[in-house]
Structure formats: C-alpha cells, structure tokens
Amino acid sequence: MSLPDFLIAGVPKAGTTALHAALTGHPELFLPSVKEPKFFLSDGPPPVHGGPGDVQTYQEHVWRRPDYEALFAPAEPGALRGEATPFYLHDLAAHDRIRALVPDVRIILLLRDPVDRAHSNWTHLWNAGLEPEADFLAACRAEPQRRAAGWAQFWHYLDLGRYGRQLEHLYQRFPREQVLLLRYRDLKDAPAATLDRVCAFLGVRTGLLTAIPKENVNRHVVHDNAVNRVLRGLLRAGGTFGHRFPVPLRLAARGPLLTLLHRRKGTRPVTTPAERAELLPYFAEDIALLQDITGERYDDWLSVDRHARAPETPPIQ
C-alpha cells in the first residue's frame, strides 16, 4: 500500500512549493511530481462549480484512492513518501480523513503573517487573471459572499489565515510530536537550518539540503487598459468566447491568454499600514489563540506598520 509518511499540510502562499521542491533533492525522501493532489479535501469527486477558474482546478484533484496511491508507487524501497497540499490545515474535515487513513503521518506546517499571506494570495489570483476585484481590501470584504457562493478555499483570503482555530482542531486529532510548526520567514532567511529541522523531524539525514530552489515570481500585472480587462474576463470565464468550446480547449487557452496578460508588468505591491489596520482586528483573537496553543510569540504579526517589523526578503512560493 503506497500512502504518504508525511504531509506538507499548510499554508498557501507560505513557501510550501519551495519546501516541496527542496525536499525532492533528498535521497531518502520521495515526493511526487504532482504537487497539491488534494486527496484529503473530499470524500469523493470534487465540486463541479465555484469561483473563477475553480472548475478547471477541480479537474486536477486526485480524489480516487488508486490514483492517489499510484503517485507514490515509484518511490524507492525504504524512502519516506510525502506530498504537499497546503489546504489540509484549513479544511477541518480533512484532519479526520487524514487520521482515518494515515494516523501516524507526520505533518509539516509553514505559517505566515496572515495579512501578508492574504495579500500574496490576492496578488497570485490577480496575476493569474482570475481575481475580478482590483482592490485588495474590497476583495477581502467580498469573502463572505464568495464563500456562500461556493468559491474554492484559495479565495478565502482571510479565513485561510486563522491558524489558531485550525491548529487547535488538528491537535485534537494528532499528537503534537507528529506536527512540525515552522514560519515562512524561517525558510526564507535560514533555509539550511530550516531544512535540517524538517529532515530531523522526518528522521532522515541532515546536512544534505542547504538551499531552496529559486522560484520564478512574476511581478504584479498592471490593469490600466481595456485589453487587459478583456483578457481577465476571458480567463475568469475559463478561456472561452462564450461556452462554445469544450473543456480541454478552454484549459489550453489559458497559456496564450496569460502570456498576453503578462506582457506588461508593474512593481509588486505590498500591504500598506491602512490595509493592515483594517484587517488585523479580524485576526487578533485568533493570533492570541495561536500563541496560547503553541507557547510561541507572534507579536510581529500585530504591527500595523510593516516597516516597523523585520524587512521582507524577496517572496518564495
């Protein structure tokens, strides 16, 4: 039976792609080329409707158990198998599915300042041509309506960052010694030491991984012309002119449309004090809960002025 020995279970836009890529270089570990199979996010087929681009994403879910196990079949004998789906922490029902199938699995979590994480999430979807709202705060205010309409988890900019509630639920299902809690900044600023922590947690040799692969990060895409507005409309509609084309053609159309959209780029924005001041009250109680649960301090997340905190280094995925 080929099932994972470890999961990179959270959180989106906090370095999970970089960690996945780095761990593939360890000879005692196996991670499939398919990142984010999302197997534990459902008990059967994924939804068939959602927000912009969600239907195409749902088609990528590996939800059948034989298909999921097949991802790990190529692993060398004795290698530890793992996968990265950063939505597992947020999906409380996934905690129970994981415990039922792989109760001894080791769980790795990367946490990021929840306001910065939300902003990076919005930027990601804006650059992909899917986010219809050009204003970050307006997109956050639209979250309740989007959730009610069944938009996928990646659109839950604020709720994805309520780590205290999520971790409290996870610790009720798994012993703490099976969970490794890291910070996004750890992976960026001290990659070798952080990768050694991960390897020690998994019980494989340390000292072999010293850096994370460089990830291509697009600069922010401008939105000040009519052509870009048309391109975004087509991408949100699935790359179709109406609904005349079949799904495979709609998926194939995304690449050329994104190439056109990305022909003009601007400076990637950062969260402003005003944005942080509006959003921090949403997270304050949950950050306090996170501190109580972990015994660690996250006071730097409570600062309104990002310049009063440690400076950001270039983002990783």
Short mmCIF file of N, CA and C in Angstrom, two decimals, residues 130-296:
data_model
loop_
_atom_site.label_atom_id
_atom_site.label_comp_id
_atom_site.label_asym_id
_atom_site.label_seq_id
_atom_site.Cartn_x
_atom_site.Cartn_y
_atom_site.Cartn_z
N LEU A 130 -7.64 35.91 -12.67
CA LEU A 130 -8.88 35.34 -12.15
C LEU A 130 -9.59 36.24 -11.16
N GLU A 131 -8.85 37.02 -10.38
CA GLU A 131 -9.45 37.88 -9.37
C GLU A 131 -10.14 39.08 -10.05
N PRO A 132 -11.46 39.21 -9.89
CA PRO A 132 -12.16 40.31 -10.54
C PRO A 132 -12.03 41.64 -9.83
N GLU A 133 -11.57 41.63 -8.57
CA GLU A 133 -11.53 42.86 -7.78
C GLU A 133 -10.10 43.40 -7.73
N ALA A 134 -9.90 44.60 -8.26
CA ALA A 134 -8.56 45.19 -8.33
C ALA A 134 -8.10 45.76 -7.00
N ASP A 135 -8.98 45.87 -6.04
CA ASP A 135 -8.63 46.41 -4.73
C ASP A 135 -8.58 45.28 -3.71
N PHE A 136 -7.43 45.15 -3.02
CA PHE A 136 -7.24 44.06 -2.07
C PHE A 136 -8.29 44.05 -0.97
N LEU A 137 -8.53 45.20 -0.35
CA LEU A 137 -9.49 45.24 0.75
C LEU A 137 -10.91 44.93 0.26
N ALA A 138 -11.25 45.41 -0.92
CA ALA A 138 -12.58 45.11 -1.46
C ALA A 138 -12.73 43.61 -1.68
N ALA A 139 -11.66 42.96 -2.15
CA ALA A 139 -11.71 41.51 -2.34
C ALA A 139 -11.90 40.80 -1.00
N CYS A 140 -11.24 41.29 0.05
CA CYS A 140 -11.41 40.70 1.38
C CYS A 140 -12.83 40.89 1.89
N ARG A 141 -13.40 42.07 1.65
CA ARG A 141 -14.77 42.32 2.10
C ARG A 141 -15.78 41.44 1.36
N ALA A 142 -15.42 41.00 0.17
CA ALA A 142 -16.32 40.15 -0.62
C ALA A 142 -16.27 38.69 -0.20
N GLU A 143 -15.37 38.35 0.72
CA GLU A 143 -15.16 36.94 1.06
C GLU A 143 -16.42 36.23 1.56
N PRO A 144 -17.21 36.82 2.46
CA PRO A 144 -18.41 36.08 2.92
C PRO A 144 -19.34 35.70 1.77
N GLN A 145 -19.55 36.61 0.83
CA GLN A 145 -20.42 36.30 -0.31
C GLN A 145 -19.80 35.23 -1.20
N ARG A 146 -18.51 35.29 -1.38
CA ARG A 146 -17.83 34.30 -2.21
C ARG A 146 -17.89 32.92 -1.57
N ARG A 147 -17.68 32.85 -0.28
CA ARG A 147 -17.76 31.57 0.40
C ARG A 147 -19.16 31.00 0.31
N ALA A 148 -20.17 31.86 0.51
CA ALA A 148 -21.56 31.40 0.42
C ALA A 148 -21.89 30.89 -0.98
N ALA A 149 -21.23 31.45 -1.99
CA ALA A 149 -21.46 31.04 -3.37
C ALA A 149 -20.66 29.80 -3.75
N GLY A 150 -19.87 29.26 -2.82
CA GLY A 150 -19.15 28.03 -3.09
C GLY A 150 -17.80 28.20 -3.76
N TRP A 151 -17.20 29.40 -3.68
CA TRP A 151 -15.88 29.58 -4.26
C TRP A 151 -14.87 28.75 -3.46
N ALA A 152 -13.86 28.24 -4.13
CA ALA A 152 -12.90 27.31 -3.53
C ALA A 152 -12.09 27.97 -2.42
N GLN A 153 -11.36 27.15 -1.66
CA GLN A 153 -10.64 27.64 -0.49
C GLN A 153 -9.61 28.72 -0.81
N PHE A 154 -9.02 28.67 -1.97
CA PHE A 154 -7.97 29.63 -2.30
C PHE A 154 -8.50 31.06 -2.36
N TRP A 155 -9.81 31.22 -2.47
CA TRP A 155 -10.43 32.54 -2.45
C TRP A 155 -10.71 33.02 -1.03
N HIS A 156 -10.49 32.19 -0.03
CA HIS A 156 -10.80 32.55 1.36
C HIS A 156 -9.58 33.27 1.97
N TYR A 157 -9.32 34.46 1.49
CA TYR A 157 -8.12 35.18 1.85
C TYR A 157 -7.94 35.31 3.37
N LEU A 158 -9.00 35.64 4.05
CA LEU A 158 -8.92 35.86 5.49
C LEU A 158 -9.03 34.56 6.28
N ASP A 159 -9.99 33.75 5.95
CA ASP A 159 -10.22 32.54 6.75
C ASP A 159 -9.04 31.58 6.68
N LEU A 160 -8.32 31.56 5.59
CA LEU A 160 -7.13 30.70 5.49
C LEU A 160 -6.07 31.07 6.52
N GLY A 161 -6.11 32.31 7.01
CA GLY A 161 -5.11 32.77 7.95
C GLY A 161 -5.49 32.64 9.41
N ARG A 162 -6.58 31.97 9.70
CA ARG A 162 -7.00 31.77 11.10
C ARG A 162 -6.36 30.48 11.62
N TYR A 163 -5.04 30.53 11.82
CA TYR A 163 -4.27 29.35 12.14
C TYR A 163 -4.58 28.81 13.54
N GLY A 164 -4.90 29.68 14.48
CA GLY A 164 -5.14 29.22 15.84
C GLY A 164 -6.29 28.24 15.91
N ARG A 165 -7.40 28.60 15.29
CA ARG A 165 -8.57 27.72 15.26
C ARG A 165 -8.25 26.42 14.55
N GLN A 166 -7.52 26.51 13.45
CA GLN A 166 -7.20 25.32 12.67
C GLN A 166 -6.25 24.40 13.43
N LEU A 167 -5.24 24.98 14.05
CA LEU A 167 -4.26 24.18 14.77
C LEU A 167 -4.88 23.55 16.02
N GLU A 168 -5.77 24.27 16.67
CA GLU A 168 -6.46 23.71 17.84
C GLU A 168 -7.21 22.44 17.45
N HIS A 169 -7.87 22.47 16.31
CA HIS A 169 -8.62 21.31 15.82
C HIS A 169 -7.66 20.18 15.46
N LEU A 170 -6.54 20.52 14.80
CA LEU A 170 -5.57 19.50 14.39
C LEU A 170 -4.97 18.79 15.60
N TYR A 171 -4.64 19.56 16.65
CA TYR A 171 -4.03 18.98 17.84
C TYR A 171 -5.01 18.10 18.62
N GLN A 172 -6.28 18.22 18.35
CA GLN A 172 -7.25 17.32 18.97
C GLN A 172 -7.28 15.97 18.28
N ARG A 173 -6.65 15.88 17.12
CA ARG A 173 -6.65 14.65 16.34
C ARG A 173 -5.27 14.01 16.22
N PHE A 174 -4.22 14.80 16.36
CA PHE A 174 -2.86 14.28 16.23
C PHE A 174 -2.02 14.75 17.41
N PRO A 175 -1.15 13.89 17.94
CA PRO A 175 -0.24 14.33 18.99
C PRO A 175 0.74 15.37 18.45
N ARG A 176 1.14 16.27 19.31
CA ARG A 176 2.00 17.38 18.88
C ARG A 176 3.33 16.91 18.33
N GLU A 177 3.81 15.77 18.80
CA GLU A 177 5.11 15.30 18.30
C GLU A 177 5.03 14.87 16.83
N GLN A 178 3.83 14.73 16.28
CA GLN A 178 3.69 14.41 14.86
C GLN A 178 3.55 15.66 14.00
N VAL A 179 3.61 16.84 14.62
CA VAL A 179 3.41 18.09 13.89
C VAL A 179 4.64 18.98 14.04
N LEU A 180 5.19 19.45 12.92
CA LEU A 180 6.30 20.40 12.93
C LEU A 180 5.78 21.75 12.47
N LEU A 181 5.93 22.75 13.34
CA LEU A 181 5.43 24.09 13.06
C LEU A 181 6.60 24.99 12.70
N LEU A 182 6.58 25.54 11.50
CA LEU A 182 7.62 26.44 11.02
C LEU A 182 7.02 27.77 10.61
N ARG A 183 7.90 28.75 10.46
CA ARG A 183 7.47 30.05 9.95
C ARG A 183 8.01 30.25 8.54
N TYR A 184 7.22 30.94 7.75
CA TYR A 184 7.61 31.30 6.38
C TYR A 184 8.97 32.00 6.38
N ARG A 185 9.17 32.92 7.32
CA ARG A 185 10.42 33.66 7.37
C ARG A 185 11.61 32.74 7.66
N ASP A 186 11.39 31.67 8.44
CA ASP A 186 12.47 30.72 8.71
C ASP A 186 13.01 30.14 7.40
N LEU A 187 12.10 29.74 6.52
CA LEU A 187 12.52 29.11 5.28
C LEU A 187 13.22 30.10 4.37
N LYS A 188 12.78 31.36 4.38
CA LYS A 188 13.40 32.37 3.53
C LYS A 188 14.76 32.81 4.05
N ASP A 189 14.83 33.08 5.36
CA ASP A 189 16.02 33.71 5.92
C ASP A 189 17.08 32.71 6.39
N ALA A 190 16.68 31.51 6.73
CA ALA A 190 17.63 30.49 7.20
C ALA A 190 17.28 29.15 6.59
N PRO A 191 17.38 29.03 5.26
CA PRO A 191 16.91 27.81 4.60
C PRO A 191 17.64 26.54 5.03
N ALA A 192 18.96 26.59 5.19
CA ALA A 192 19.71 25.38 5.54
C ALA A 192 19.29 24.87 6.91
N ALA A 193 19.23 25.77 7.88
CA ALA A 193 18.84 25.37 9.24
C ALA A 193 17.40 24.86 9.27
N THR A 194 16.52 25.51 8.50
CA THR A 194 15.12 25.10 8.48
C THR A 194 14.95 23.74 7.81
N LEU A 195 15.68 23.52 6.72
CA LEU A 195 15.61 22.22 6.05
C LEU A 195 16.17 21.12 6.94
N ASP A 196 17.18 21.43 7.73
CA ASP A 196 17.70 20.45 8.68
C ASP A 196 16.65 20.11 9.74
N ARG A 197 15.90 21.11 10.17
CA ARG A 197 14.82 20.85 11.14
C ARG A 197 13.79 19.90 10.54
N VAL A 198 13.45 20.12 9.27
CA VAL A 198 12.48 19.25 8.61
C VAL A 198 13.03 17.84 8.51
N CYS A 199 14.27 17.70 8.10
CA CYS A 199 14.86 16.37 7.93
C CYS A 199 14.97 15.65 9.28
N ALA A 200 15.36 16.37 10.31
CA ALA A 200 15.44 15.76 11.64
C ALA A 200 14.05 15.31 12.11
N PHE A 201 13.06 16.11 11.83
CA PHE A 201 11.68 15.76 12.20
C PHE A 201 11.24 14.49 11.48
N LEU A 202 11.65 14.34 10.22
CA LEU A 202 11.27 13.16 9.44
C LEU A 202 12.16 11.96 9.73
N GLY A 203 13.28 12.18 10.38
CA GLY A 203 14.18 11.08 10.72
C GLY A 203 15.10 10.67 9.60
N VAL A 204 15.43 11.62 8.72
CA VAL A 204 16.39 11.33 7.64
C VAL A 204 17.63 12.19 7.86
N ARG A 205 18.66 11.91 7.08
CA ARG A 205 19.93 12.58 7.27
C ARG A 205 19.82 14.09 7.10
N THR A 206 20.49 14.81 7.99
CA THR A 206 20.56 16.27 7.89
C THR A 206 21.84 16.67 7.18
N GLY A 207 21.94 17.95 6.83
CA GLY A 207 23.15 18.46 6.20
C GLY A 207 23.22 18.27 4.71
N LEU A 208 22.24 17.61 4.12
CA LEU A 208 22.27 17.35 2.68
C LEU A 208 21.60 18.46 1.88
N LEU A 209 20.63 19.13 2.47
CA LEU A 209 19.89 20.20 1.78
C LEU A 209 20.29 21.53 2.40
N THR A 210 20.79 22.42 1.59
CA THR A 210 21.30 23.69 2.12
C THR A 210 20.60 24.92 1.56
N ALA A 211 19.77 24.75 0.55
CA ALA A 211 19.12 25.89 -0.07
C ALA A 211 17.79 25.45 -0.67
N ILE A 212 16.94 26.43 -0.92
CA ILE A 212 15.68 26.15 -1.61
C ILE A 212 15.83 26.57 -3.07
N PRO A 213 15.23 25.83 -3.99
CA PRO A 213 15.33 26.20 -5.41
C PRO A 213 14.75 27.58 -5.66
N LYS A 214 15.33 28.28 -6.58
CA LYS A 214 14.80 29.59 -6.95
C LYS A 214 13.50 29.41 -7.70
N GLU A 215 12.49 30.14 -7.26
CA GLU A 215 11.19 30.05 -7.91
C GLU A 215 10.97 31.32 -8.73
N ASN A 216 10.36 31.15 -9.90
CA ASN A 216 10.04 32.31 -10.72
C ASN A 216 8.79 32.98 -10.16
N VAL A 217 8.92 34.25 -9.82
CA VAL A 217 7.80 35.00 -9.27
C VAL A 217 7.53 36.19 -10.18
N ASN A 218 6.36 36.21 -10.80
CA ASN A 218 6.03 37.31 -11.69
C ASN A 218 5.82 38.60 -10.91
N ARG A 219 6.26 39.69 -11.49
CA ARG A 219 5.91 40.96 -10.91
C ARG A 219 4.42 41.22 -11.10
N HIS A 220 3.92 42.21 -10.40
CA HIS A 220 2.49 42.49 -10.45
C HIS A 220 2.08 42.94 -11.84
N VAL A 221 0.94 42.47 -12.30
CA VAL A 221 0.44 42.81 -13.63
C VAL A 221 -0.41 44.07 -13.54
N VAL A 222 -0.15 45.02 -14.40
CA VAL A 222 -0.92 46.25 -14.38
C VAL A 222 -2.32 45.98 -14.92
N HIS A 223 -3.24 46.92 -14.65
CA HIS A 223 -4.63 46.70 -15.06
C HIS A 223 -5.26 47.98 -15.60
N ASP A 224 -4.44 48.83 -16.21
CA ASP A 224 -4.92 50.17 -16.55
C ASP A 224 -5.31 50.30 -18.02
N ASN A 225 -5.68 49.20 -18.69
CA ASN A 225 -6.08 49.35 -20.08
C ASN A 225 -7.20 48.38 -20.42
N ALA A 226 -7.90 48.68 -21.48
CA ALA A 226 -9.07 47.90 -21.88
C ALA A 226 -8.69 46.49 -22.31
N VAL A 227 -7.52 46.32 -22.95
CA VAL A 227 -7.12 45.00 -23.41
C VAL A 227 -6.97 44.04 -22.23
N ASN A 228 -6.32 44.50 -21.18
CA ASN A 228 -6.15 43.64 -20.01
C ASN A 228 -7.48 43.28 -19.36
N ARG A 229 -8.41 44.22 -19.40
CA ARG A 229 -9.73 43.91 -18.82
C ARG A 229 -10.42 42.82 -19.62
N VAL A 230 -10.27 42.85 -20.95
CA VAL A 230 -10.85 41.79 -21.78
C VAL A 230 -10.17 40.45 -21.50
N LEU A 231 -8.84 40.46 -21.40
CA LEU A 231 -8.11 39.22 -21.12
C LEU A 231 -8.53 38.62 -19.79
N ARG A 232 -8.67 39.47 -18.78
CA ARG A 232 -9.10 38.97 -17.47
C ARG A 232 -10.50 38.36 -17.55
N GLY A 233 -11.36 39.00 -18.30
CA GLY A 233 -12.72 38.46 -18.46
C GLY A 233 -12.70 37.07 -19.08
N LEU A 234 -11.84 36.88 -20.10
CA LEU A 234 -11.76 35.58 -20.75
C LEU A 234 -11.18 34.53 -19.80
N LEU A 235 -10.16 34.91 -19.03
CA LEU A 235 -9.56 33.96 -18.08
C LEU A 235 -10.55 33.57 -17.00
N ARG A 236 -11.33 34.53 -16.51
CA ARG A 236 -12.32 34.20 -15.48
C ARG A 236 -13.41 33.30 -16.03
N ALA A 237 -13.67 33.43 -17.33
CA ALA A 237 -14.69 32.58 -17.96
C ALA A 237 -14.15 31.23 -18.38
N GLY A 238 -12.87 30.99 -18.12
CA GLY A 238 -12.28 29.71 -18.47
C GLY A 238 -11.58 29.72 -19.80
N GLY A 239 -11.28 30.91 -20.33
CA GLY A 239 -10.59 30.99 -21.60
C GLY A 239 -11.52 30.71 -22.77
N THR A 240 -12.78 31.06 -22.65
CA THR A 240 -13.72 30.77 -23.72
C THR A 240 -14.31 32.05 -24.27
N PHE A 241 -14.76 31.97 -25.48
CA PHE A 241 -15.60 33.01 -26.07
C PHE A 241 -17.01 32.48 -26.00
N GLY A 242 -17.70 32.81 -24.90
CA GLY A 242 -18.98 32.17 -24.63
C GLY A 242 -18.71 30.79 -24.07
N HIS A 243 -19.55 29.82 -24.41
CA HIS A 243 -19.37 28.45 -23.90
C HIS A 243 -19.38 27.45 -25.06
N ARG A 244 -18.83 27.87 -26.18
CA ARG A 244 -18.90 27.02 -27.37
C ARG A 244 -17.80 25.97 -27.39
N PHE A 245 -16.67 26.25 -26.67
CA PHE A 245 -15.53 25.35 -26.78
C PHE A 245 -15.56 24.32 -25.67
N PRO A 246 -15.08 23.10 -25.92
CA PRO A 246 -15.04 22.08 -24.87
C PRO A 246 -13.98 22.41 -23.83
N VAL A 247 -14.05 21.72 -22.69
CA VAL A 247 -13.17 21.99 -21.56
C VAL A 247 -11.69 21.92 -21.94
N PRO A 248 -11.21 20.87 -22.68
CA PRO A 248 -9.78 20.81 -22.98
C PRO A 248 -9.27 22.04 -23.71
N LEU A 249 -10.10 22.58 -24.62
CA LEU A 249 -9.67 23.77 -25.34
C LEU A 249 -9.66 24.98 -24.42
N ARG A 250 -10.62 25.04 -23.49
CA ARG A 250 -10.63 26.13 -22.53
C ARG A 250 -9.36 26.11 -21.70
N LEU A 251 -8.93 24.93 -21.27
CA LEU A 251 -7.71 24.82 -20.48
C LEU A 251 -6.49 25.20 -21.32
N ALA A 252 -6.45 24.75 -22.56
CA ALA A 252 -5.33 25.05 -23.43
C ALA A 252 -5.23 26.54 -23.72
N ALA A 253 -6.37 27.24 -23.67
CA ALA A 253 -6.37 28.67 -23.99
C ALA A 253 -5.76 29.51 -22.89
N ARG A 254 -5.62 28.98 -21.68
CA ARG A 254 -5.12 29.80 -20.57
C ARG A 254 -3.69 30.28 -20.81
N GLY A 255 -2.83 29.40 -21.36
CA GLY A 255 -1.44 29.79 -21.56
C GLY A 255 -1.28 31.01 -22.44
N PRO A 256 -1.80 31.00 -23.67
CA PRO A 256 -1.67 32.19 -24.52
C PRO A 256 -2.31 33.44 -23.91
N LEU A 257 -3.45 33.27 -23.23
CA LEU A 257 -4.09 34.43 -22.62
C LEU A 257 -3.22 35.02 -21.51
N LEU A 258 -2.61 34.15 -20.69
CA LEU A 258 -1.73 34.64 -19.63
C LEU A 258 -0.48 35.31 -20.20
N THR A 259 0.03 34.78 -21.31
CA THR A 259 1.20 35.40 -21.95
C THR A 259 0.87 36.82 -22.37
N LEU A 260 -0.30 37.01 -22.94
CA LEU A 260 -0.72 38.36 -23.32
C LEU A 260 -0.92 39.25 -22.10
N LEU A 261 -1.52 38.70 -21.07
CA LEU A 261 -1.78 39.49 -19.86
C LEU A 261 -0.47 39.93 -19.21
N HIS A 262 0.53 39.06 -19.24
CA HIS A 262 1.79 39.33 -18.54
C HIS A 262 2.78 40.12 -19.39
N ARG A 263 2.36 40.61 -20.56
CA ARG A 263 3.30 41.32 -21.42
C ARG A 263 3.72 42.64 -20.80
N ARG A 264 2.86 43.21 -19.94
CA ARG A 264 3.22 44.44 -19.24
C ARG A 264 3.16 44.15 -17.75
N LYS A 265 4.21 44.52 -17.05
CA LYS A 265 4.29 44.22 -15.63
C LYS A 265 4.59 45.49 -14.85
N GLY A 266 4.16 45.49 -13.60
CA GLY A 266 4.45 46.61 -12.72
C GLY A 266 5.09 46.10 -11.44
N THR A 267 5.42 47.02 -10.56
CA THR A 267 6.04 46.65 -9.29
C THR A 267 5.03 45.92 -8.41
N ARG A 268 5.44 44.78 -7.84
CA ARG A 268 4.57 44.01 -6.97
C ARG A 268 4.24 44.84 -5.73
N PRO A 269 2.96 45.05 -5.42
CA PRO A 269 2.60 45.86 -4.26
C PRO A 269 2.81 45.10 -2.96
N VAL A 270 2.91 45.84 -1.87
CA VAL A 270 2.99 45.24 -0.54
C VAL A 270 1.84 45.78 0.29
N THR A 271 1.57 45.13 1.40
CA THR A 271 0.50 45.60 2.26
C THR A 271 0.86 46.95 2.86
N THR A 272 -0.12 47.81 2.96
CA THR A 272 0.09 49.14 3.50
C THR A 272 -0.38 49.19 4.95
N PRO A 273 0.07 50.20 5.73
CA PRO A 273 -0.43 50.34 7.10
C PRO A 273 -1.95 50.43 7.17
N ALA A 274 -2.56 51.11 6.18
CA ALA A 274 -4.02 51.23 6.19
C ALA A 274 -4.68 49.87 6.00
N GLU A 275 -4.14 49.07 5.10
CA GLU A 275 -4.70 47.73 4.88
C GLU A 275 -4.54 46.86 6.12
N ARG A 276 -3.35 46.94 6.72
CA ARG A 276 -3.13 46.15 7.93
C ARG A 276 -4.04 46.61 9.07
N ALA A 277 -4.23 47.91 9.19
CA ALA A 277 -5.08 48.43 10.26
C ALA A 277 -6.51 47.94 10.12
N GLU A 278 -6.99 47.79 8.89
CA GLU A 278 -8.35 47.30 8.71
C GLU A 278 -8.47 45.80 8.97
N LEU A 279 -7.45 45.03 8.61
CA LEU A 279 -7.57 43.58 8.67
C LEU A 279 -7.10 42.97 9.98
N LEU A 280 -6.18 43.61 10.68
CA LEU A 280 -5.64 43.00 11.89
C LEU A 280 -6.70 42.68 12.95
N PRO A 281 -7.73 43.52 13.14
CA PRO A 281 -8.75 43.15 14.13
C PRO A 281 -9.42 41.81 13.84
N TYR A 282 -9.48 41.43 12.57
CA TYR A 282 -10.08 40.15 12.22
C TYR A 282 -9.23 38.99 12.75
N PHE A 283 -7.91 39.20 12.80
CA PHE A 283 -7.00 38.12 13.18
C PHE A 283 -6.55 38.16 14.64
N ALA A 284 -6.76 39.27 15.33
CA ALA A 284 -6.16 39.47 16.65
C ALA A 284 -6.52 38.36 17.62
N GLU A 285 -7.79 38.02 17.73
CA GLU A 285 -8.20 36.98 18.67
C GLU A 285 -7.61 35.63 18.30
N ASP A 286 -7.56 35.34 17.01
CA ASP A 286 -7.01 34.06 16.57
C ASP A 286 -5.51 33.98 16.81
N ILE A 287 -4.80 35.10 16.63
CA ILE A 287 -3.36 35.12 16.92
C ILE A 287 -3.13 34.85 18.40
N ALA A 288 -3.97 35.43 19.25
CA ALA A 288 -3.86 35.17 20.69
C ALA A 288 -4.07 33.69 20.98
N LEU A 289 -5.04 33.07 20.31
CA LEU A 289 -5.29 31.65 20.48
C LEU A 289 -4.08 30.84 20.01
N LEU A 290 -3.51 31.22 18.88
CA LEU A 290 -2.34 30.53 18.36
C LEU A 290 -1.19 30.59 19.36
N GLN A 291 -0.99 31.74 19.97
CA GLN A 291 0.07 31.88 20.96
C GLN A 291 -0.19 31.01 22.18
N ASP A 292 -1.43 30.95 22.61
CA ASP A 292 -1.77 30.10 23.75
C ASP A 292 -1.53 28.63 23.43
N ILE A 293 -1.89 28.21 22.25
CA ILE A 293 -1.78 26.80 21.86
C ILE A 293 -0.33 26.38 21.71
N THR A 294 0.48 27.25 21.10
CA THR A 294 1.85 26.88 20.77
C THR A 294 2.87 27.29 21.82
N GLY A 295 2.53 28.28 22.65
CA GLY A 295 3.50 28.81 23.59
C GLY A 295 4.54 29.69 22.93
N GLU A 296 4.33 30.02 21.66
CA GLU A 296 5.26 30.89 20.92
C GLU A 296 4.63 32.27 20.73
#
